[in-house]
PDB file of C-alpha atoms in Angstrom:
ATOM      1  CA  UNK N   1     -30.228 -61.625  -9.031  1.00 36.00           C
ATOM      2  CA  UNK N   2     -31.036 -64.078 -11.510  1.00 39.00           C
ATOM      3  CA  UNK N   3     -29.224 -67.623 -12.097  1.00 44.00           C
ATOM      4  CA  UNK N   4     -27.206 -68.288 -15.163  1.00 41.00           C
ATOM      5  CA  UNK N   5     -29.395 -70.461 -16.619  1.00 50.00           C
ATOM      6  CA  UNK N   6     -32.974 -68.854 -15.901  1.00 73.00           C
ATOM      7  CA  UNK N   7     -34.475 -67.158 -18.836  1.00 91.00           C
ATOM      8  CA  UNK N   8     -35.207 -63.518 -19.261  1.00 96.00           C
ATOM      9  CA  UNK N   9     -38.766 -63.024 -20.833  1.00 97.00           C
ATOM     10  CA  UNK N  10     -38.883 -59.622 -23.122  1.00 98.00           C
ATOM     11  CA  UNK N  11     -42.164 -57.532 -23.985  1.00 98.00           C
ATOM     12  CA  UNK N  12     -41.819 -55.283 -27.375  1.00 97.00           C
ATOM     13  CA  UNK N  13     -41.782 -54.710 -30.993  1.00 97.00           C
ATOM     14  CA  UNK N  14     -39.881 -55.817 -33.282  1.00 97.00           C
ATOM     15  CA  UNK N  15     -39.318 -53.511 -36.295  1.00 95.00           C
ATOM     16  CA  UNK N  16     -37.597 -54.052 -39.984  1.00 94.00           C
ATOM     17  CA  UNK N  17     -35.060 -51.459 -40.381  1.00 87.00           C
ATOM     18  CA  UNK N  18     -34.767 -50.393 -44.059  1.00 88.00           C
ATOM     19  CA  UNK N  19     -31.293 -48.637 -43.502  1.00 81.00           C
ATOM     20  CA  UNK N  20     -31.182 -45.500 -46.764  1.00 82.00           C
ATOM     21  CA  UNK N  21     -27.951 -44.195 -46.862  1.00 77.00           C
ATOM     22  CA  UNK N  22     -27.409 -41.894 -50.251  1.00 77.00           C
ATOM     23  CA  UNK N  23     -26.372 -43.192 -53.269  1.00 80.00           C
ATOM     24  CA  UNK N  24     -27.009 -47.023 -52.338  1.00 83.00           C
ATOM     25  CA  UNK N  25     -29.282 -49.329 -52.221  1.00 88.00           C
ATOM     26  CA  UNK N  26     -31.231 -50.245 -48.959  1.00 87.00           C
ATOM     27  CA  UNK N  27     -30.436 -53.048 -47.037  1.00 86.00           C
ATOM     28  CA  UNK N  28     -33.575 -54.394 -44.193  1.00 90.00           C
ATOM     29  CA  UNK N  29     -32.261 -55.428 -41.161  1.00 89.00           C
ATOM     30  CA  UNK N  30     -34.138 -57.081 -38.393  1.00 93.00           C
ATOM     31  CA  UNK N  31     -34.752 -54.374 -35.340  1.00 92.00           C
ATOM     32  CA  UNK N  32     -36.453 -53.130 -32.850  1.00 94.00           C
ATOM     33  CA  UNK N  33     -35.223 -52.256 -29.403  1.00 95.00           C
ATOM     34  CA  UNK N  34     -36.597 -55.555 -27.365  1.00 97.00           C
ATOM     35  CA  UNK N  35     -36.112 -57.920 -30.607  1.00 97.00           C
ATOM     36  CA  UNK N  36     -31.860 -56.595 -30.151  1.00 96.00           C
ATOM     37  CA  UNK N  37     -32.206 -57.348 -26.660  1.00 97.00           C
ATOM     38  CA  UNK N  38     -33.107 -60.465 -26.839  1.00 98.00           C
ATOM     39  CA  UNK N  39     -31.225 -61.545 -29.474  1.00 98.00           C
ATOM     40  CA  UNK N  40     -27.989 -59.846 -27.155  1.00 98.00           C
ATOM     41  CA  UNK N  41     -29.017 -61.781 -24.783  1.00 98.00           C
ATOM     42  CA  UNK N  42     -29.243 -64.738 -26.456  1.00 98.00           C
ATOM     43  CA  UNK N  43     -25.680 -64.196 -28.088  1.00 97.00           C
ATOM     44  CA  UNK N  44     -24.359 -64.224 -24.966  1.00 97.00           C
ATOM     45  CA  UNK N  45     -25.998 -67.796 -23.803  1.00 96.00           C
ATOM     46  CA  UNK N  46     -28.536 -66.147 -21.809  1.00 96.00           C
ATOM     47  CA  UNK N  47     -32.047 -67.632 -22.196  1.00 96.00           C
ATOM     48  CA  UNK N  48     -34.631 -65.425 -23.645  1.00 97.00           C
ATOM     49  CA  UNK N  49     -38.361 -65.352 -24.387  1.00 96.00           C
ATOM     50  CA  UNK N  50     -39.681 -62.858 -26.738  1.00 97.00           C
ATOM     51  CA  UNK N  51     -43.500 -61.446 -26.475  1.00 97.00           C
ATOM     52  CA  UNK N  52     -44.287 -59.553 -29.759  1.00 97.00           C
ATOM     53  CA  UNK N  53     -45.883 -59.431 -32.875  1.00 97.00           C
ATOM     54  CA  UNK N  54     -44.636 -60.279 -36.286  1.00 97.00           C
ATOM     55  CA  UNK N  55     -46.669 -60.322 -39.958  1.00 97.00           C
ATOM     56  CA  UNK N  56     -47.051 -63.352 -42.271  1.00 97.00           C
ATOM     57  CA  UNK N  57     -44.479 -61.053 -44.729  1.00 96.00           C
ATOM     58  CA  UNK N  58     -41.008 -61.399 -46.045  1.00 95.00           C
ATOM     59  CA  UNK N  59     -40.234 -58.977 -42.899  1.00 95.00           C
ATOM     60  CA  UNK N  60     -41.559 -60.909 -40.539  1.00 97.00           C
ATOM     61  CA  UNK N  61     -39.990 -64.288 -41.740  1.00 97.00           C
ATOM     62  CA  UNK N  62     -36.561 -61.962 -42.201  1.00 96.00           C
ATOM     63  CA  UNK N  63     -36.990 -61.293 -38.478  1.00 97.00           C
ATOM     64  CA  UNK N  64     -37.952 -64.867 -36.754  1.00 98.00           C
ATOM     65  CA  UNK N  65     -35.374 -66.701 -38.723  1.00 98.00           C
ATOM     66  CA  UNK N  66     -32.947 -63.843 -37.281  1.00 97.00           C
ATOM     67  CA  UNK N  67     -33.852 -64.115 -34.142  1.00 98.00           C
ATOM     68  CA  UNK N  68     -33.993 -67.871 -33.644  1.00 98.00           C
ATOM     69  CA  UNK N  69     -31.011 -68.492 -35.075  1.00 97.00           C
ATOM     70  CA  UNK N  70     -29.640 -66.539 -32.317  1.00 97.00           C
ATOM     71  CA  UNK N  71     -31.871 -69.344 -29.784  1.00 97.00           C
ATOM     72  CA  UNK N  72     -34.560 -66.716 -28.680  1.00 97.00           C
ATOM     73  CA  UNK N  73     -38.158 -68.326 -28.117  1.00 96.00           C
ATOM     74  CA  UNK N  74     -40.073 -65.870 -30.086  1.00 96.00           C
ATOM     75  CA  UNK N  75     -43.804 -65.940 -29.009  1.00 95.00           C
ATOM     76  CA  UNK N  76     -45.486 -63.598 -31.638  1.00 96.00           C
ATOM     77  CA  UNK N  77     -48.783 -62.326 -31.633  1.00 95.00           C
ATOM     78  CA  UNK N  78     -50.199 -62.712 -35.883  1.00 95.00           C
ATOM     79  CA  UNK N  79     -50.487 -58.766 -37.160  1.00 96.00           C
ATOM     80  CA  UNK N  80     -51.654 -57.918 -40.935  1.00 95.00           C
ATOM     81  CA  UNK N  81     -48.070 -56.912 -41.392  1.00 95.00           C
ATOM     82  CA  UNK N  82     -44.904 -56.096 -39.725  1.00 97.00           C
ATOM     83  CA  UNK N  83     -43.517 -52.951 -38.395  1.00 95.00           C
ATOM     84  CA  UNK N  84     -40.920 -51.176 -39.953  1.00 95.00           C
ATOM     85  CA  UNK N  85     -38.722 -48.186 -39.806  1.00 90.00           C
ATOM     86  CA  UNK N  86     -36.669 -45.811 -42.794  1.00 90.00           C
ATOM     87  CA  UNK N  87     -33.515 -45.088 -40.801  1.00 81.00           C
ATOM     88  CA  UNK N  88     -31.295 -42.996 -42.104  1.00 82.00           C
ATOM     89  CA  UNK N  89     -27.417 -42.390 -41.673  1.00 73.00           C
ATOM     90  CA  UNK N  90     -25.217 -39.567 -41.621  1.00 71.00           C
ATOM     91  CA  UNK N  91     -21.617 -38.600 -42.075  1.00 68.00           C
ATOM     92  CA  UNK N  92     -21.085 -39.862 -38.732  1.00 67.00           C
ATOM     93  CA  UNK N  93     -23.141 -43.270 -38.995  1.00 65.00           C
ATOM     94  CA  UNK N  94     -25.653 -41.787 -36.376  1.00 73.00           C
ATOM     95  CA  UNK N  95     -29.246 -43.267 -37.177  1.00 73.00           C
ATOM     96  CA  UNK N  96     -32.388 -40.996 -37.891  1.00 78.00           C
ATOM     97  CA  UNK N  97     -35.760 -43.104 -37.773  1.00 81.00           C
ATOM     98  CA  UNK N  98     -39.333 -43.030 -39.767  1.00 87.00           C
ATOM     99  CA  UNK N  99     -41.600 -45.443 -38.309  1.00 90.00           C
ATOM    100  CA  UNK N 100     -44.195 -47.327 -40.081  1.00 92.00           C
ATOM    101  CA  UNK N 101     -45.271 -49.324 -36.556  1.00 92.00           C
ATOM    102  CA  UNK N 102     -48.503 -50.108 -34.582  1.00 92.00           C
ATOM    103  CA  UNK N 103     -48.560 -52.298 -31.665  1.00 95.00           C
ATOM    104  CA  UNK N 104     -51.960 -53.940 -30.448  1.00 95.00           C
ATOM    105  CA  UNK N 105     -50.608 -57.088 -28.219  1.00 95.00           C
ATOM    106  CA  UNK N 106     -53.569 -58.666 -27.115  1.00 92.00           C
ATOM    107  CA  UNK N 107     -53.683 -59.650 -23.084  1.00 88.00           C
ATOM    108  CA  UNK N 108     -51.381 -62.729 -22.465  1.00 84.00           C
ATOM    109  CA  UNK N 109     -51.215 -65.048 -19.888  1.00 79.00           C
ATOM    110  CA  UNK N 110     -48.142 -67.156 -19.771  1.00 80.00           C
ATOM    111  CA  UNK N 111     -48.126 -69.360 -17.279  1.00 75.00           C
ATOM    112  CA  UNK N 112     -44.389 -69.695 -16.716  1.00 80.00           C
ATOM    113  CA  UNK N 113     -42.962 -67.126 -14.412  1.00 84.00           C
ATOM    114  CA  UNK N 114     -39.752 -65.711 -15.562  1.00 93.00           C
ATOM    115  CA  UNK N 115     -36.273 -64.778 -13.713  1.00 93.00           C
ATOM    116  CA  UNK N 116     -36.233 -61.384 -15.005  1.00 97.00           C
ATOM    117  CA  UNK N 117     -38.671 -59.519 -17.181  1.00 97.00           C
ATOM    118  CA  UNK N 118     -37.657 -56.374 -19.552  1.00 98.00           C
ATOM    119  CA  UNK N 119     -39.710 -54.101 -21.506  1.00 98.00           C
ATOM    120  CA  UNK N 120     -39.443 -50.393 -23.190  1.00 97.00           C
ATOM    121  CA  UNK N 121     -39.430 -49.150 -26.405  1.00 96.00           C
ATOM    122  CA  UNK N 122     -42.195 -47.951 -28.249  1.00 94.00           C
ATOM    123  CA  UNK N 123     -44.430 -51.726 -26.555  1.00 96.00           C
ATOM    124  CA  UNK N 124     -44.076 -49.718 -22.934  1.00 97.00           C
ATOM    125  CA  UNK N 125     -46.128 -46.280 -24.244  1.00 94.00           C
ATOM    126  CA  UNK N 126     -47.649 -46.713 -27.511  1.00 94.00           C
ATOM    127  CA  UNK N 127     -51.500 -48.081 -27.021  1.00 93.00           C
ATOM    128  CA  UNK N 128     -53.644 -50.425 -27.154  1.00 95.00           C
ATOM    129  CA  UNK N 129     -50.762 -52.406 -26.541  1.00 96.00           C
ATOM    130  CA  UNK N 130     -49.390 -50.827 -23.875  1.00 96.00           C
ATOM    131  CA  UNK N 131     -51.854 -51.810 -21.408  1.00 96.00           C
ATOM    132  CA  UNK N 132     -50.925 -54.988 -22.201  1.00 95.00           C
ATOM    133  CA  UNK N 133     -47.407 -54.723 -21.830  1.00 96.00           C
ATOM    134  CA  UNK N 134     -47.999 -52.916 -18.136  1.00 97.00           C
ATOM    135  CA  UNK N 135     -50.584 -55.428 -16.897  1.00 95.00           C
ATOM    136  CA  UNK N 136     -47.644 -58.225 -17.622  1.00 94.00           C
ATOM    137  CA  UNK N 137     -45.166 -56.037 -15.894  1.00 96.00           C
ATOM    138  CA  UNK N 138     -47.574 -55.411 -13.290  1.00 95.00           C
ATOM    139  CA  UNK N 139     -48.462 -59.088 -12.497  1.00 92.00           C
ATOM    140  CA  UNK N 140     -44.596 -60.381 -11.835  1.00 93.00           C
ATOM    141  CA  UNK N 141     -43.210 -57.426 -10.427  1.00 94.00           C
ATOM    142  CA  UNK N 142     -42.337 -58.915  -6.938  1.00 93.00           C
ATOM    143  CA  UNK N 143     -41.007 -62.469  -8.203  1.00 93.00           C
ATOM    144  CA  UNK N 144     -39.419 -61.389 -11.171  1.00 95.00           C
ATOM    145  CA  UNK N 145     -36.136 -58.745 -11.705  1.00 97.00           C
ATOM    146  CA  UNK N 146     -37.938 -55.885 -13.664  1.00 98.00           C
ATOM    147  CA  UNK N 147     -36.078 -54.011 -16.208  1.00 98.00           C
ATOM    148  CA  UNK N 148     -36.806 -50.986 -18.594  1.00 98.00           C
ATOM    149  CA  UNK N 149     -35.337 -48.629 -20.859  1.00 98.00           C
ATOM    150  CA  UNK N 150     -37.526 -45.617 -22.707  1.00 98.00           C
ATOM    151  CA  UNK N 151     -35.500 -46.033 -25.698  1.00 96.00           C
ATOM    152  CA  UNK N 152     -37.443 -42.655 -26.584  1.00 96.00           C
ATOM    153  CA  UNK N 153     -38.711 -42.293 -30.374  1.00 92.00           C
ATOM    154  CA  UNK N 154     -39.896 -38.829 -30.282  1.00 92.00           C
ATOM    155  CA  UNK N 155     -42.170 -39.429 -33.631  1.00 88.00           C
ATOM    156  CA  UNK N 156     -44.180 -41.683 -31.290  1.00 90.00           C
ATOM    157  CA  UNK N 157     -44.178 -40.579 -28.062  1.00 91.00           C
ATOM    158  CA  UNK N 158     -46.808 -38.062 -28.824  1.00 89.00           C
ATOM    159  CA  UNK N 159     -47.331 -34.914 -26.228  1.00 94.00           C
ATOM    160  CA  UNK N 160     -43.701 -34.813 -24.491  1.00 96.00           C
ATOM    161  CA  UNK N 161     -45.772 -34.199 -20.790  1.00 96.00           C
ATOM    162  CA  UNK N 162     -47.751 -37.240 -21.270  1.00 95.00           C
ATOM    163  CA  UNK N 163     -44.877 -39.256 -22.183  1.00 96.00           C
ATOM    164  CA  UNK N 164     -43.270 -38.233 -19.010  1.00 97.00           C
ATOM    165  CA  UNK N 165     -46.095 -39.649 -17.303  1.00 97.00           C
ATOM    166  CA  UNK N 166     -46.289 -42.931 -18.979  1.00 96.00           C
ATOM    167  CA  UNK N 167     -42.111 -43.098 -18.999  1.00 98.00           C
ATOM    168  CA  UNK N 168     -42.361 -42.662 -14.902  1.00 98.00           C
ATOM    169  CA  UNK N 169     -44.911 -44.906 -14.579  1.00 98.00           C
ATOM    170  CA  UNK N 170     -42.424 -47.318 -16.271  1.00 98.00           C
ATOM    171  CA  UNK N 171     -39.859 -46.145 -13.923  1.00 98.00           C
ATOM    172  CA  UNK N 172     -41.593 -46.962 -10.876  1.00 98.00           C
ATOM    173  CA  UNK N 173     -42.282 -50.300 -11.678  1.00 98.00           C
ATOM    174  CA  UNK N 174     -39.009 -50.952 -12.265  1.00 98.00           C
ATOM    175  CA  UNK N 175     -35.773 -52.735 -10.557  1.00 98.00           C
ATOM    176  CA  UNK N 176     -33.134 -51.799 -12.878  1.00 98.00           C
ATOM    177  CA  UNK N 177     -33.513 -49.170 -15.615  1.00 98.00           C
ATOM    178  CA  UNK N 178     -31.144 -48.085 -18.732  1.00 98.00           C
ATOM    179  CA  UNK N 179     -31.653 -44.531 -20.801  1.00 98.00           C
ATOM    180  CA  UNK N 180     -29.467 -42.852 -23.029  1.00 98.00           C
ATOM    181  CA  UNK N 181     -28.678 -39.059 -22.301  1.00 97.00           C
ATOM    182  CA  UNK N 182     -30.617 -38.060 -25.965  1.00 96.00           C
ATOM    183  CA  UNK N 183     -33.901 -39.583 -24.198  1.00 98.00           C
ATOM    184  CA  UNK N 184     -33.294 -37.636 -21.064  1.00 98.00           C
ATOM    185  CA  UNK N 185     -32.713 -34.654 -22.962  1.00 98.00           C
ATOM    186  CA  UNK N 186     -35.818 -35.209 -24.907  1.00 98.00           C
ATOM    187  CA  UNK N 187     -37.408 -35.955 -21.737  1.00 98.00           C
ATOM    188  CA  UNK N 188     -36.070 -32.976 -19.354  1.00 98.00           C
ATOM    189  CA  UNK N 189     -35.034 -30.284 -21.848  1.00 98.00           C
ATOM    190  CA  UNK N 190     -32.401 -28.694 -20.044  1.00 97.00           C
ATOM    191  CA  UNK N 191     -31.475 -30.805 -16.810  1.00 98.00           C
ATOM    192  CA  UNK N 192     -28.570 -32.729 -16.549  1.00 98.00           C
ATOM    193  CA  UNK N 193     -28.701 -36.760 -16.792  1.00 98.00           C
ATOM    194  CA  UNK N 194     -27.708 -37.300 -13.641  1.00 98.00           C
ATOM    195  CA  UNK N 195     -29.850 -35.148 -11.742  1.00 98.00           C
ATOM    196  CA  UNK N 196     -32.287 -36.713 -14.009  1.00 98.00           C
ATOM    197  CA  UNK N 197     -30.970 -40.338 -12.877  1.00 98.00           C
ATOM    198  CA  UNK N 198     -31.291 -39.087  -8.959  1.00 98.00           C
ATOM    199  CA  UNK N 199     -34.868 -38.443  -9.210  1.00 98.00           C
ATOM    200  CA  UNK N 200     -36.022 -41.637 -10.964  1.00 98.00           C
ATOM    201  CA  UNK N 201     -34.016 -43.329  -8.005  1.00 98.00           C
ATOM    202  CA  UNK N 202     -36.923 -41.902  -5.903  1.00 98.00           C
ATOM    203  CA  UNK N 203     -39.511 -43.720  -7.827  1.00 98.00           C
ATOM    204  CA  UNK N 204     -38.355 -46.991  -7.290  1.00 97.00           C
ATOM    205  CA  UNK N 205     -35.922 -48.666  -9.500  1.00 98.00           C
ATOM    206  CA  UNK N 206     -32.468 -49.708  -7.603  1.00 98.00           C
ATOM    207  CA  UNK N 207     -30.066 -48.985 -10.302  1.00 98.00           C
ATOM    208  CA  UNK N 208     -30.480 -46.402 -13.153  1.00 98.00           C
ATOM    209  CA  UNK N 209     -27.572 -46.331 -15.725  1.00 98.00           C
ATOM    210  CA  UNK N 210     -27.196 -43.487 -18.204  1.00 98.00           C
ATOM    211  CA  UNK N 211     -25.621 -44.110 -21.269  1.00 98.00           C
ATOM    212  CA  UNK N 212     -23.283 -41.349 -22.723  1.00 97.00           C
ATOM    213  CA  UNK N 213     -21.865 -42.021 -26.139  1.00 91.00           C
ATOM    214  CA  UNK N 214     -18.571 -41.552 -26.885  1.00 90.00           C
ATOM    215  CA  UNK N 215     -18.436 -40.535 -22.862  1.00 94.00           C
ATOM    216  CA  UNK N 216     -19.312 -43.859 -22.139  1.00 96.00           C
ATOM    217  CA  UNK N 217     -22.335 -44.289 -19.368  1.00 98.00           C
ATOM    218  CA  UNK N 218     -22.611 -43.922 -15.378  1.00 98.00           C
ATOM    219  CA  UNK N 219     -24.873 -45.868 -13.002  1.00 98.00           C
ATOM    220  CA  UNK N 220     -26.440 -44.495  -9.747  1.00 98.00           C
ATOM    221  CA  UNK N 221     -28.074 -46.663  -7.148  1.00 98.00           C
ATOM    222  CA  UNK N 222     -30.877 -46.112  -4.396  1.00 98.00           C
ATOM    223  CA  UNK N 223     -28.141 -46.605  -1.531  1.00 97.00           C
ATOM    224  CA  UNK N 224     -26.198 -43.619  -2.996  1.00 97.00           C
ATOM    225  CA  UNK N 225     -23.281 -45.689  -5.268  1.00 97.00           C
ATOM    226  CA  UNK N 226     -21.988 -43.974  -8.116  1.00 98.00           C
ATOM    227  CA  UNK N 227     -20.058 -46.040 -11.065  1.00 98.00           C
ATOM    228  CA  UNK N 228     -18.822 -45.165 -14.601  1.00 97.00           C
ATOM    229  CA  UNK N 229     -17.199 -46.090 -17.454  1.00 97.00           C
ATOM    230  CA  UNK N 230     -15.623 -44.759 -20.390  1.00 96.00           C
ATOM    231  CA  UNK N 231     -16.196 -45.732 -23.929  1.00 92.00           C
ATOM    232  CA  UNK N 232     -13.812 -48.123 -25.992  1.00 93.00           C
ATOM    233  CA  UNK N 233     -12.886 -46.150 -29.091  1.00 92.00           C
ATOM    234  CA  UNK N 234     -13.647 -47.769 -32.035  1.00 92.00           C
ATOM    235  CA  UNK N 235     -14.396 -46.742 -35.990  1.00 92.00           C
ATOM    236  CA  UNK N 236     -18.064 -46.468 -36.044  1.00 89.00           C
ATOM    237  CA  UNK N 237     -19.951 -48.127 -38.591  1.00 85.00           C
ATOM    238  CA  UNK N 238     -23.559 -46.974 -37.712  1.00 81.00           C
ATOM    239  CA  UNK N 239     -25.452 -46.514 -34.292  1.00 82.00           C
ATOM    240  CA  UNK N 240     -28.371 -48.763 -34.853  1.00 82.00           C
ATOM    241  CA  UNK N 241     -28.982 -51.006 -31.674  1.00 89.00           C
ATOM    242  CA  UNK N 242     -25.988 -49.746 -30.001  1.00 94.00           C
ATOM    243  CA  UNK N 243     -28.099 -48.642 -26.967  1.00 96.00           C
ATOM    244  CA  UNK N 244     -29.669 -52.608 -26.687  1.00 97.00           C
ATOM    245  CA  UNK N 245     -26.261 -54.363 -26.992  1.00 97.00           C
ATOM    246  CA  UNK N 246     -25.324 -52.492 -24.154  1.00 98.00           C
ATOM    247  CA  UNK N 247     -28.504 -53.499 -22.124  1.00 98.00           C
ATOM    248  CA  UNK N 248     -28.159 -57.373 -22.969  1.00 98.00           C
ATOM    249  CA  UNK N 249     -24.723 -56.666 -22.057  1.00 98.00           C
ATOM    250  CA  UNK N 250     -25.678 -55.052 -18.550  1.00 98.00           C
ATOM    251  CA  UNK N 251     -28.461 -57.286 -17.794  1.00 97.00           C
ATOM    252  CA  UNK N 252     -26.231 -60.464 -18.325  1.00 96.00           C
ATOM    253  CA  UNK N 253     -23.366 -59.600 -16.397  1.00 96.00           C
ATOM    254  CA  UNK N 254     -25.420 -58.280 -13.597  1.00 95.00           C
ATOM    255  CA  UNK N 255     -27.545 -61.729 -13.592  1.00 93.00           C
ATOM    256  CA  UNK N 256     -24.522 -63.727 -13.264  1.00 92.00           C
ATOM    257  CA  UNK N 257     -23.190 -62.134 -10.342  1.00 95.00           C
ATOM    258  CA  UNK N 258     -20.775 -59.052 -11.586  1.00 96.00           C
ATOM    259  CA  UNK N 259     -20.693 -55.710  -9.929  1.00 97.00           C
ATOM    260  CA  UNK N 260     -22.367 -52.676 -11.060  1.00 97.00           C
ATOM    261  CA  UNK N 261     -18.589 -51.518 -12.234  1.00 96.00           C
ATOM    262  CA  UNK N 262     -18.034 -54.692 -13.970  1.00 96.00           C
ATOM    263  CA  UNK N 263     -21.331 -54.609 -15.281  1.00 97.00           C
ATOM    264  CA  UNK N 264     -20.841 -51.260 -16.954  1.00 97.00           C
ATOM    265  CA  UNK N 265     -17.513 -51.861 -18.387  1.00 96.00           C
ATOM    266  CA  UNK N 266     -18.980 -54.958 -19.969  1.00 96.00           C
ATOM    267  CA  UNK N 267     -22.057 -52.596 -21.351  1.00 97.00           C
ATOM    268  CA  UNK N 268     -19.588 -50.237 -23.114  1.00 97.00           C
ATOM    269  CA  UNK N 269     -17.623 -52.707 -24.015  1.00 97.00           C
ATOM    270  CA  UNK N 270     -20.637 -54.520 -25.783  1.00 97.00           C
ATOM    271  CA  UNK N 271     -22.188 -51.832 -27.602  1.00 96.00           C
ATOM    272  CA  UNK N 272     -18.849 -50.678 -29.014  1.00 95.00           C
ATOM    273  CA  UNK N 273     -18.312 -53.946 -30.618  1.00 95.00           C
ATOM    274  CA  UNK N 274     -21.780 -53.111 -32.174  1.00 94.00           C
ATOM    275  CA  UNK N 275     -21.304 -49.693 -33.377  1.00 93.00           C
ATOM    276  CA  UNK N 276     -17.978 -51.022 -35.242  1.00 93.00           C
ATOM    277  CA  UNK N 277     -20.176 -52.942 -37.361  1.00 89.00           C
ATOM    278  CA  UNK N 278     -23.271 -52.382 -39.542  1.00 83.00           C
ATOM    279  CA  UNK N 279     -26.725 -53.124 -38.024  1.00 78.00           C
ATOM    280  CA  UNK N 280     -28.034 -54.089 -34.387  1.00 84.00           C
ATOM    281  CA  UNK N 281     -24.879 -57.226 -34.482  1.00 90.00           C
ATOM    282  CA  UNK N 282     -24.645 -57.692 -30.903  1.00 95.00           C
ATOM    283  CA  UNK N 283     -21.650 -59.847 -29.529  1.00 96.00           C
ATOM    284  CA  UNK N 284     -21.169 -63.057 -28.871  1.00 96.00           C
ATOM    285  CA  UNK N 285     -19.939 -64.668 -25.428  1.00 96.00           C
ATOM    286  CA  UNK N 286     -16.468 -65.535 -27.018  1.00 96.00           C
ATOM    287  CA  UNK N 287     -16.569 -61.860 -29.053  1.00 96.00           C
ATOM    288  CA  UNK N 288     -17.164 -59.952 -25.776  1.00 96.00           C
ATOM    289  CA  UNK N 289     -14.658 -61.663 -23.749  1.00 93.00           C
ATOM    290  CA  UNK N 290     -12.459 -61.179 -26.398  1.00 93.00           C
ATOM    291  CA  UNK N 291     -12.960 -57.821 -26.696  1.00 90.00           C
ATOM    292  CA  UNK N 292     -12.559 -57.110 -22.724  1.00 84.00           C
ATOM    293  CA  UNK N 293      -9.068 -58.847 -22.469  1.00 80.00           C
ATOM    294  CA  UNK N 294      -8.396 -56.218 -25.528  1.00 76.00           C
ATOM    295  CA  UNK N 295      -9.749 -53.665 -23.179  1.00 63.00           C
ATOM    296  CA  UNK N 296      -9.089 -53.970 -19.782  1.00 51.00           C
ATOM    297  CA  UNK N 297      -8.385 -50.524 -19.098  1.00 46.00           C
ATOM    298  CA  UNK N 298     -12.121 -49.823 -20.056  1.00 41.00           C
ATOM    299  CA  UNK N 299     -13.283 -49.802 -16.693  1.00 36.00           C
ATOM    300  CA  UNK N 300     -10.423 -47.980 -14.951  1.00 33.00           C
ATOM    301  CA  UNK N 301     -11.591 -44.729 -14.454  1.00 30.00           C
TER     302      UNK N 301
END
């Protein structure tokens, strides 16, 4: 359990997402699943410190001003340009991604030591950086709440029983950790999320929550607790960072004290506000608890 105040550091990419739907033009929006984290988190008044890397390009400046006007500390390693992704929408506003990305974050040492720490995303697997990422992990794991979420991109993740590996590795190291039940499937072809959930309980982590779309998400714990909660209906705009508003969400409810139930009502509640609008456009404070009053039959089942 974290204070209110103390600051959550996060490890990752961030990523320009040219959005192409057919028969417009396309619109770049900043991205990247730890970039929408900590700019959730920062919507929300949590302090947050982003580790990255970022290019001297119209990108890159797109993406910094974005995220500091949000009040994240972005720390960004200097790359020859930054990463992007084609993401494409259907009929349903579900997002489909191309990736233009490398990551290559050189070994930091920051000599602050952080409340909580999160990582994931394509920082957590793809190399060199990810030895990086894991030997930051690695070092505050023990003083530091440790958080993860696979936030698989298939494209990326290379041979799927290597990416198990590295994804369970992540796992382990792990307090709390957040997938969605299209990276399980991708993961486990075939076995259900839960069962899924149950055995990456044995690794390590004390809490794994499974997010479930329009079935909302669940949460398991090591001491055998089971919670859920069920969407909030809304008209969906797109998908994109959907997934990481619900994680800020999560990890900011859970840091100030809230129970796993409250915390996952808050989640859904979070990334529904997001898909109802175009873009990762995480809540506010004032937005969420807005939204929740709206709501408050969102965590009664």
């Amino acid at each position: 359990m974290t204070s209110p105040d103390a600051h959550v550091l996060v490890i990752g990419e961030c990523v320009a997402d040219i959005v192409r739907t057919d028969g417009a033009p396309d619109v770049v929006h900043p991205g990247g699943s730890p970039a929408n984290l900590a700019y959730g988190l920062a919507r929300l008044g949590r302090p947050a410190v982003l580790l990255t890397e970022l290019g001297p390009d119209a990108n890159g400046r797109l993406i910094r001003a974005h995220l500091e006007s949000a009040g994240v500390e972005v720390r960004a390693a200097e790359v020859a340009r930054t990463p992007s992704a084609v993401v494409r929408l259907d009929g349903q506003g579900r997002a489909r991604y191309t990736f233009d990305v490398g990551w290559t974050l050189p070994p930091t040492d920051l000599t602050v030591t952080p409340a909580a720490v999160h990582f994931g995303s394509i920082g957590a697997v793809s190399e060199p950086g990810a030895a990086s990422v894991l030997a930051l992990v690695e070092r505050w794991r023990g003083r530091a709440q440790i958080s993860y979420d696979p936030n698989v991109r298939p494209a990326l993740m290379g041979e799927r029983a290597r990416a198990v590996r590295r994804v369970e590795r992540c796992v382990a190291l792990s307090d709390l950790v957040k997938a969605s039940d299209e990276d399980l499937a991708w993961l486990y072809p075939g076995e259900p999320a839960e069962a899924v959930a149950e055995r990456w309980l044995t690794l390590g982590p004390a809490v794994v929550a499974v997010t479930l779309g329009a079935e909302g998400a669940f949460a398991l714990t090591s001491d055998g607790g089971r919670e859920q909660a069920p969407a909030v209906p809304v008209a969906v705009a797109d998908t994109v960072g959907a997934g990481d508003s619900f994680m800020a969400a999560f990890l900011h409810a859970r840091a100030g004290g809230t129970d796993l139930r409250g915390c996952l009502t808050q989640a859904v509640t979070a990334a529904a506000l997001t898909v109802s609008r175009p873009g990762a456009n995480p809540p506010t404070a004032a937005e969420l608890t807005a939204a929740s009053a709206r709501c408050p039959e969102a965590g009664a089942r």
